[in-house]
Amino acid sequence: AQSVSQHNHHVILSEAASLELGCNYSYGGTVNLFWYVQYPGQHLQLLLKYFSGDPLVKGIKGFEAEFIKSKFSFNLRKPSVQWSDTAEYFCAVKSNQAGTALIFGKGTTLSVSS
Amino acid sequence: NAGVTQTPKFRILKIGQSMTLQCTQDMNHNYMYWYRQDPGMGLKLIYYSVGAGITDKGEVPNGYNVSRSTTEDFPLRLELAAPSQTSVYFCASSRQPQETQYFGPGTRLLVL
């Protein structure tokens, strides 16, 4: 069965620090990959997605992610975090069954101190 | 364009009670999904629908039922609430399988 693992449960950073959140997926075929963010008290919002093409994907708010097929990874990065980036981040892969629903990782909580 | 809306925002149920979580989207999306989010566990798929009149089970369907009589609405029914159903429930929709899923604001359910 497809699965997604996120390496970090809770990350604490100071403002202006660089961020990298790890994500690995299990399926070896064609994959569609996503990063969603959930700000406190809000619903999930799409940060970025990868379907095909350039493996370096740029999303909103200065986030980017790199798809590395050989490593089954889709890590999220941001060069300089802000206090407003405090949120929970979910990596997800589109299921190759189940109506193409999303399979989510357990999430990483990012806390940024000012 | 409201996107995906869910009601109620919060509900407390007693064990054995039933309720319906409402989900409506105004984007004319064919695909709709129900997920539950438990602390530290990410989101898990409960049920999904690929169009009006067509529904199917996801990873954790036990204790739930759904219907899809219209394109816009995808209600989730809990018949006999159990403490294990305490969770946050998210509805999502997408126009096509390969397109972005848009999420509603969620319903927080507490079963006591």
mmCIF file of C-alpha atoms in Angstrom:
data_model
loop_
_atom_site.group_PDB
_atom_site.id
_atom_site.type_symbol
_atom_site.label_atom_id
_atom_site.label_comp_id
_atom_site.label_asym_id
_atom_site.label_seq_id
_atom_site.Cartn_x
_atom_site.Cartn_y
_atom_site.Cartn_z
ATOM 1 C CA ALA A 1 0.000 0.000 0.000
ATOM 2 C CA GLN A 2 1.112 3.528 -0.658
ATOM 3 C CA SER A 3 2.389 5.490 2.292
ATOM 4 C CA VAL A 4 3.993 8.809 3.127
ATOM 5 C CA SER A 5 6.429 9.408 5.938
ATOM 6 C CA GLN A 6 7.476 12.748 7.334
ATOM 7 C CA HIS A 7 10.691 12.664 9.275
ATOM 8 C CA ASN A 8 10.159 15.463 11.721
ATOM 9 C CA HIS A 9 7.254 15.631 14.122
ATOM 10 C CA HIS A 10 8.041 19.062 15.536
ATOM 11 C CA VAL A 11 10.545 21.605 14.266
ATOM 12 C CA ILE A 12 11.436 24.758 16.187
ATOM 13 C CA LEU A 13 13.261 27.572 14.391
ATOM 14 C CA SER A 14 14.089 31.212 14.881
ATOM 15 C CA GLU A 15 13.004 33.772 12.327
ATOM 16 C CA ALA A 16 15.311 33.973 9.300
ATOM 17 C CA ALA A 17 16.530 30.404 9.764
ATOM 18 C CA SER A 18 16.356 28.051 6.804
ATOM 19 C CA LEU A 19 13.805 25.263 6.728
ATOM 20 C CA GLU A 20 13.827 21.796 5.271
ATOM 21 C CA LEU A 21 11.061 19.316 6.039
ATOM 22 C CA GLY A 22 11.559 15.755 4.916
ATOM 23 C CA CYS A 23 8.995 13.652 3.070
ATOM 24 C CA ASN A 24 9.354 10.179 1.611
ATOM 25 C CA TYR A 25 6.764 8.181 -0.260
ATOM 26 C CA SER A 26 6.593 4.470 -0.927
ATOM 27 C CA TYR A 27 5.122 4.043 -4.402
ATOM 28 C CA GLY A 28 7.599 3.567 -7.235
ATOM 29 C CA GLY A 29 5.379 4.417 -10.169
ATOM 30 C CA THR A 30 4.101 7.736 -11.417
ATOM 31 C CA VAL A 31 3.344 9.954 -8.458
ATOM 32 C CA ASN A 32 1.594 13.224 -7.859
ATOM 33 C CA LEU A 33 2.957 14.925 -4.759
ATOM 34 C CA PHE A 34 1.674 17.765 -2.625
ATOM 35 C CA TRP A 35 2.527 19.879 0.343
ATOM 36 C CA TYR A 36 -0.375 21.336 2.295
ATOM 37 C CA VAL A 37 -0.206 23.776 5.187
ATOM 38 C CA GLN A 38 -2.639 24.208 8.047
ATOM 39 C CA TYR A 39 -2.299 27.479 9.948
ATOM 40 C CA PRO A 40 -3.676 27.529 13.489
ATOM 41 C CA GLY A 41 -7.447 27.422 13.405
ATOM 42 C CA GLN A 42 -7.610 27.290 9.621
ATOM 43 C CA HIS A 43 -8.221 24.616 7.030
ATOM 44 C CA LEU A 44 -5.678 22.977 4.790
ATOM 45 C CA GLN A 45 -4.267 25.059 1.973
ATOM 46 C CA LEU A 46 -2.145 23.922 -0.925
ATOM 47 C CA LEU A 47 1.463 25.119 -0.787
ATOM 48 C CA LEU A 48 2.718 23.435 -3.922
ATOM 49 C CA LYS A 49 2.372 20.332 -6.041
ATOM 50 C CA TYR A 50 4.378 18.194 -8.398
ATOM 51 C CA PHE A 51 2.843 16.261 -11.269
ATOM 52 C CA SER A 52 5.616 16.126 -13.859
ATOM 53 C CA GLY A 53 8.365 18.200 -15.452
ATOM 54 C CA ASP A 54 10.862 20.299 -13.527
ATOM 55 C CA PRO A 55 11.545 18.466 -10.272
ATOM 56 C CA LEU A 56 12.094 21.749 -8.448
ATOM 57 C CA VAL A 57 8.654 23.123 -7.711
ATOM 58 C CA LYS A 58 7.971 26.604 -6.429
ATOM 59 C CA GLY A 59 4.894 27.326 -4.388
ATOM 60 C CA ILE A 60 3.305 30.153 -2.499
ATOM 61 C CA LYS A 61 4.922 32.231 0.232
ATOM 62 C CA GLY A 62 8.476 31.441 -0.860
ATOM 63 C CA PHE A 63 8.269 27.684 -0.381
ATOM 64 C CA GLU A 64 9.785 25.203 -2.785
ATOM 65 C CA ALA A 65 10.148 21.446 -2.941
ATOM 66 C CA GLU A 66 12.403 19.102 -4.848
ATOM 67 C CA PHE A 67 11.235 15.791 -6.247
ATOM 68 C CA ILE A 68 14.054 13.246 -6.207
ATOM 69 C CA LYS A 69 12.749 10.059 -7.772
ATOM 70 C CA SER A 70 15.789 7.964 -6.894
ATOM 71 C CA LYS A 71 15.319 8.783 -3.226
ATOM 72 C CA PHE A 72 11.505 8.657 -3.223
ATOM 73 C CA SER A 73 11.645 12.082 -1.625
ATOM 74 C CA PHE A 74 9.812 15.385 -1.894
ATOM 75 C CA ASN A 75 11.361 17.667 0.701
ATOM 76 C CA LEU A 76 9.970 21.105 1.427
ATOM 77 C CA ARG A 77 12.331 24.070 1.773
ATOM 78 C CA LYS A 78 12.280 27.744 2.553
ATOM 79 C CA PRO A 79 15.453 29.860 2.757
ATOM 80 C CA SER A 80 14.256 32.170 5.524
ATOM 81 C CA VAL A 81 11.230 31.451 7.701
ATOM 82 C CA GLN A 82 8.964 34.025 9.286
ATOM 83 C CA TRP A 83 6.893 33.913 12.445
ATOM 84 C CA SER A 84 3.801 33.665 10.244
ATOM 85 C CA ASP A 85 5.045 30.312 8.899
ATOM 86 C CA THR A 86 4.135 28.709 12.220
ATOM 87 C CA ALA A 87 1.758 25.949 11.147
ATOM 88 C CA GLU A 88 1.403 22.255 10.540
ATOM 89 C CA TYR A 89 2.743 20.956 7.235
ATOM 90 C CA PHE A 90 1.501 17.844 5.503
ATOM 91 C CA CYS A 91 3.081 15.967 2.667
ATOM 92 C CA ALA A 92 0.668 13.945 0.546
ATOM 93 C CA VAL A 93 0.676 11.662 -2.451
ATOM 94 C CA LYS A 94 -2.269 11.047 -4.725
ATOM 95 C CA SER A 95 -3.527 7.509 -4.352
ATOM 96 C CA ASN A 96 -3.419 5.266 -7.390
ATOM 97 C CA GLN A 97 -6.690 3.787 -6.148
ATOM 98 C CA ALA A 98 -9.529 5.181 -4.029
ATOM 99 C CA GLY A 99 -10.729 7.758 -6.520
ATOM 100 C CA THR A 100 -7.326 9.410 -6.439
ATOM 101 C CA ALA A 101 -7.792 10.602 -2.899
ATOM 102 C CA LEU A 102 -4.764 11.890 -1.041
ATOM 103 C CA ILE A 103 -2.617 9.820 1.269
ATOM 104 C CA PHE A 104 -1.168 12.062 3.945
ATOM 105 C CA GLY A 105 1.864 11.906 6.129
ATOM 106 C CA LYS A 106 1.427 12.462 9.848
ATOM 107 C CA GLY A 107 2.412 16.088 9.566
ATOM 108 C CA THR A 108 5.190 18.279 10.904
ATOM 109 C CA THR A 109 4.491 21.088 13.318
ATOM 110 C CA LEU A 110 6.682 24.101 12.672
ATOM 111 C CA SER A 111 7.090 26.675 15.421
ATOM 112 C CA VAL A 112 8.925 29.870 14.519
ATOM 113 C CA SER A 113 10.007 32.232 17.269
ATOM 114 C CA SER A 114 10.462 35.920 16.612
ATOM 115 C CA ASN B 1 -17.592 31.613 -4.736
ATOM 116 C CA ALA B 2 -17.486 30.108 -1.255
ATOM 117 C CA GLY B 3 -15.469 27.009 -2.168
ATOM 118 C CA VAL B 4 -16.050 24.111 0.209
ATOM 119 C CA THR B 5 -18.251 24.788 3.217
ATOM 120 C CA GLN B 6 -18.894 22.526 6.182
ATOM 121 C CA THR B 7 -21.419 22.629 8.999
ATOM 122 C CA PRO B 8 -21.397 22.533 11.934
ATOM 123 C CA LYS B 9 -18.016 23.854 13.020
ATOM 124 C CA PHE B 10 -18.142 22.088 16.346
ATOM 125 C CA ARG B 11 -20.426 19.506 17.925
ATOM 126 C CA ILE B 12 -20.559 17.454 21.079
ATOM 127 C CA LEU B 13 -22.383 14.128 20.863
ATOM 128 C CA LYS B 14 -23.267 11.543 23.442
ATOM 129 C CA ILE B 15 -22.381 7.930 22.794
ATOM 130 C CA GLY B 16 -25.018 6.314 20.599
ATOM 131 C CA GLN B 17 -26.368 9.541 19.149
ATOM 132 C CA SER B 18 -26.417 10.142 15.430
ATOM 133 C CA MET B 19 -25.659 13.193 13.341
ATOM 134 C CA THR B 20 -24.932 14.348 9.812
ATOM 135 C CA LEU B 21 -21.942 16.445 8.882
ATOM 136 C CA GLN B 22 -22.768 18.643 5.943
ATOM 137 C CA CYS B 23 -20.425 19.453 3.066
ATOM 138 C CA THR B 24 -21.214 21.649 0.089
ATOM 139 C CA GLN B 25 -19.042 22.892 -2.743
ATOM 140 C CA ASP B 26 -19.981 25.487 -5.329
ATOM 141 C CA MET B 27 -17.190 24.792 -7.820
ATOM 142 C CA ASN B 28 -19.037 22.096 -9.783
ATOM 143 C CA HIS B 29 -16.408 19.540 -8.799
ATOM 144 C CA ASN B 30 -17.057 15.908 -9.586
ATOM 145 C CA TYR B 31 -14.788 14.447 -6.923
ATOM 146 C CA MET B 32 -15.506 14.813 -3.242
ATOM 147 C CA TYR B 33 -13.818 13.320 -0.204
ATOM 148 C CA TRP B 34 -14.243 12.959 3.534
ATOM 149 C CA TYR B 35 -11.161 12.752 5.733
ATOM 150 C CA ARG B 36 -10.690 12.578 9.467
ATOM 151 C CA GLN B 37 -7.736 14.101 11.229
ATOM 152 C CA ASP B 38 -6.566 12.686 14.525
ATOM 153 C CA PRO B 39 -3.762 14.347 16.515
ATOM 154 C CA GLY B 40 -0.346 13.302 15.261
ATOM 155 C CA MET B 41 -1.881 11.009 12.661
ATOM 156 C CA GLY B 42 -2.387 13.099 9.570
ATOM 157 C CA LEU B 43 -5.592 12.727 7.570
ATOM 158 C CA LYS B 44 -7.229 9.448 6.697
ATOM 159 C CA LEU B 45 -9.821 8.920 3.974
ATOM 160 C CA ILE B 46 -13.274 7.848 5.149
ATOM 161 C CA TYR B 47 -15.347 7.897 1.959
ATOM 162 C CA TYR B 48 -15.119 9.432 -1.444
ATOM 163 C CA SER B 49 -17.341 10.106 -4.446
ATOM 164 C CA VAL B 50 -16.482 10.434 -8.113
ATOM 165 C CA GLY B 51 -19.819 11.970 -9.047
ATOM 166 C CA ALA B 52 -23.459 12.205 -8.108
ATOM 167 C CA GLY B 53 -24.819 8.804 -7.162
ATOM 168 C CA ILE B 54 -21.392 7.167 -6.880
ATOM 169 C CA THR B 55 -19.635 6.647 -3.557
ATOM 170 C CA ASP B 56 -17.002 4.267 -2.263
ATOM 171 C CA LYS B 57 -15.165 3.429 0.935
ATOM 172 C CA GLY B 58 -11.814 4.791 1.899
ATOM 173 C CA GLU B 59 -9.344 3.613 4.511
ATOM 174 C CA VAL B 60 -11.520 4.065 7.626
ATOM 175 C CA PRO B 61 -15.226 3.777 6.675
ATOM 176 C CA ASN B 62 -16.552 1.822 9.670
ATOM 177 C CA GLY B 63 -19.242 3.698 11.581
ATOM 178 C CA TYR B 64 -19.954 6.138 8.769
ATOM 179 C CA ASN B 65 -22.212 6.420 5.759
ATOM 180 C CA VAL B 66 -22.386 8.858 2.877
ATOM 181 C CA SER B 67 -24.664 9.802 0.024
ATOM 182 C CA ARG B 68 -24.209 11.943 -3.047
ATOM 183 C CA SER B 69 -27.558 12.888 -4.530
ATOM 184 C CA THR B 70 -26.264 16.112 -6.093
ATOM 185 C CA THR B 71 -22.935 17.342 -7.412
ATOM 186 C CA GLU B 72 -22.773 20.012 -4.712
ATOM 187 C CA ASP B 73 -23.502 18.061 -1.534
ATOM 188 C CA PHE B 74 -21.704 15.171 0.141
ATOM 189 C CA PRO B 75 -23.050 14.615 3.675
ATOM 190 C CA LEU B 76 -21.369 12.246 6.124
ATOM 191 C CA ARG B 77 -23.607 10.336 8.514
ATOM 192 C CA LEU B 78 -22.652 8.936 11.903
ATOM 193 C CA GLU B 79 -25.337 6.504 13.033
ATOM 194 C CA LEU B 80 -24.151 5.422 16.490
ATOM 195 C CA ALA B 81 -21.500 7.799 17.738
ATOM 196 C CA ALA B 82 -18.567 6.260 19.604
ATOM 197 C CA PRO B 83 -15.685 7.927 21.469
ATOM 198 C CA SER B 84 -13.324 6.646 18.755
ATOM 199 C CA GLN B 85 -15.060 9.004 16.340
ATOM 200 C CA THR B 86 -13.856 12.043 18.241
ATOM 201 C CA SER B 87 -11.853 13.818 15.559
ATOM 202 C CA VAL B 88 -11.737 16.710 13.140
ATOM 203 C CA TYR B 89 -13.518 15.977 9.882
ATOM 204 C CA PHE B 90 -12.531 17.596 6.603
ATOM 205 C CA CYS B 91 -14.412 17.562 3.360
ATOM 206 C CA ALA B 92 -12.539 18.193 0.113
ATOM 207 C CA SER B 93 -13.322 18.392 -3.570
ATOM 208 C CA SER B 94 -11.550 18.465 -6.909
ATOM 209 C CA ARG B 95 -12.747 18.900 -10.472
ATOM 210 C CA GLN B 96 -10.659 16.107 -11.897
ATOM 211 C CA PRO B 97 -8.509 13.420 -10.275
ATOM 212 C CA GLN B 98 -5.273 15.104 -11.256
ATOM 213 C CA GLU B 99 -6.223 18.506 -9.973
ATOM 214 C CA THR B 100 -5.792 20.150 -6.613
ATOM 215 C CA GLN B 101 -8.129 19.180 -3.794
ATOM 216 C CA TYR B 102 -9.754 22.081 -1.995
ATOM 217 C CA PHE B 103 -10.562 21.613 1.655
ATOM 218 C CA GLY B 104 -13.354 22.900 3.816
ATOM 219 C CA PRO B 105 -12.749 24.483 7.242
ATOM 220 C CA GLY B 106 -13.465 21.267 9.121
ATOM 221 C CA THR B 107 -15.923 20.043 11.744
ATOM 222 C CA ARG B 108 -14.607 19.300 15.211
ATOM 223 C CA LEU B 109 -16.555 16.449 16.798
ATOM 224 C CA LEU B 110 -16.355 15.347 20.394
ATOM 225 C CA VAL B 111 -18.119 12.150 21.452
ATOM 226 C CA LEU B 112 -18.587 11.712 25.187
#
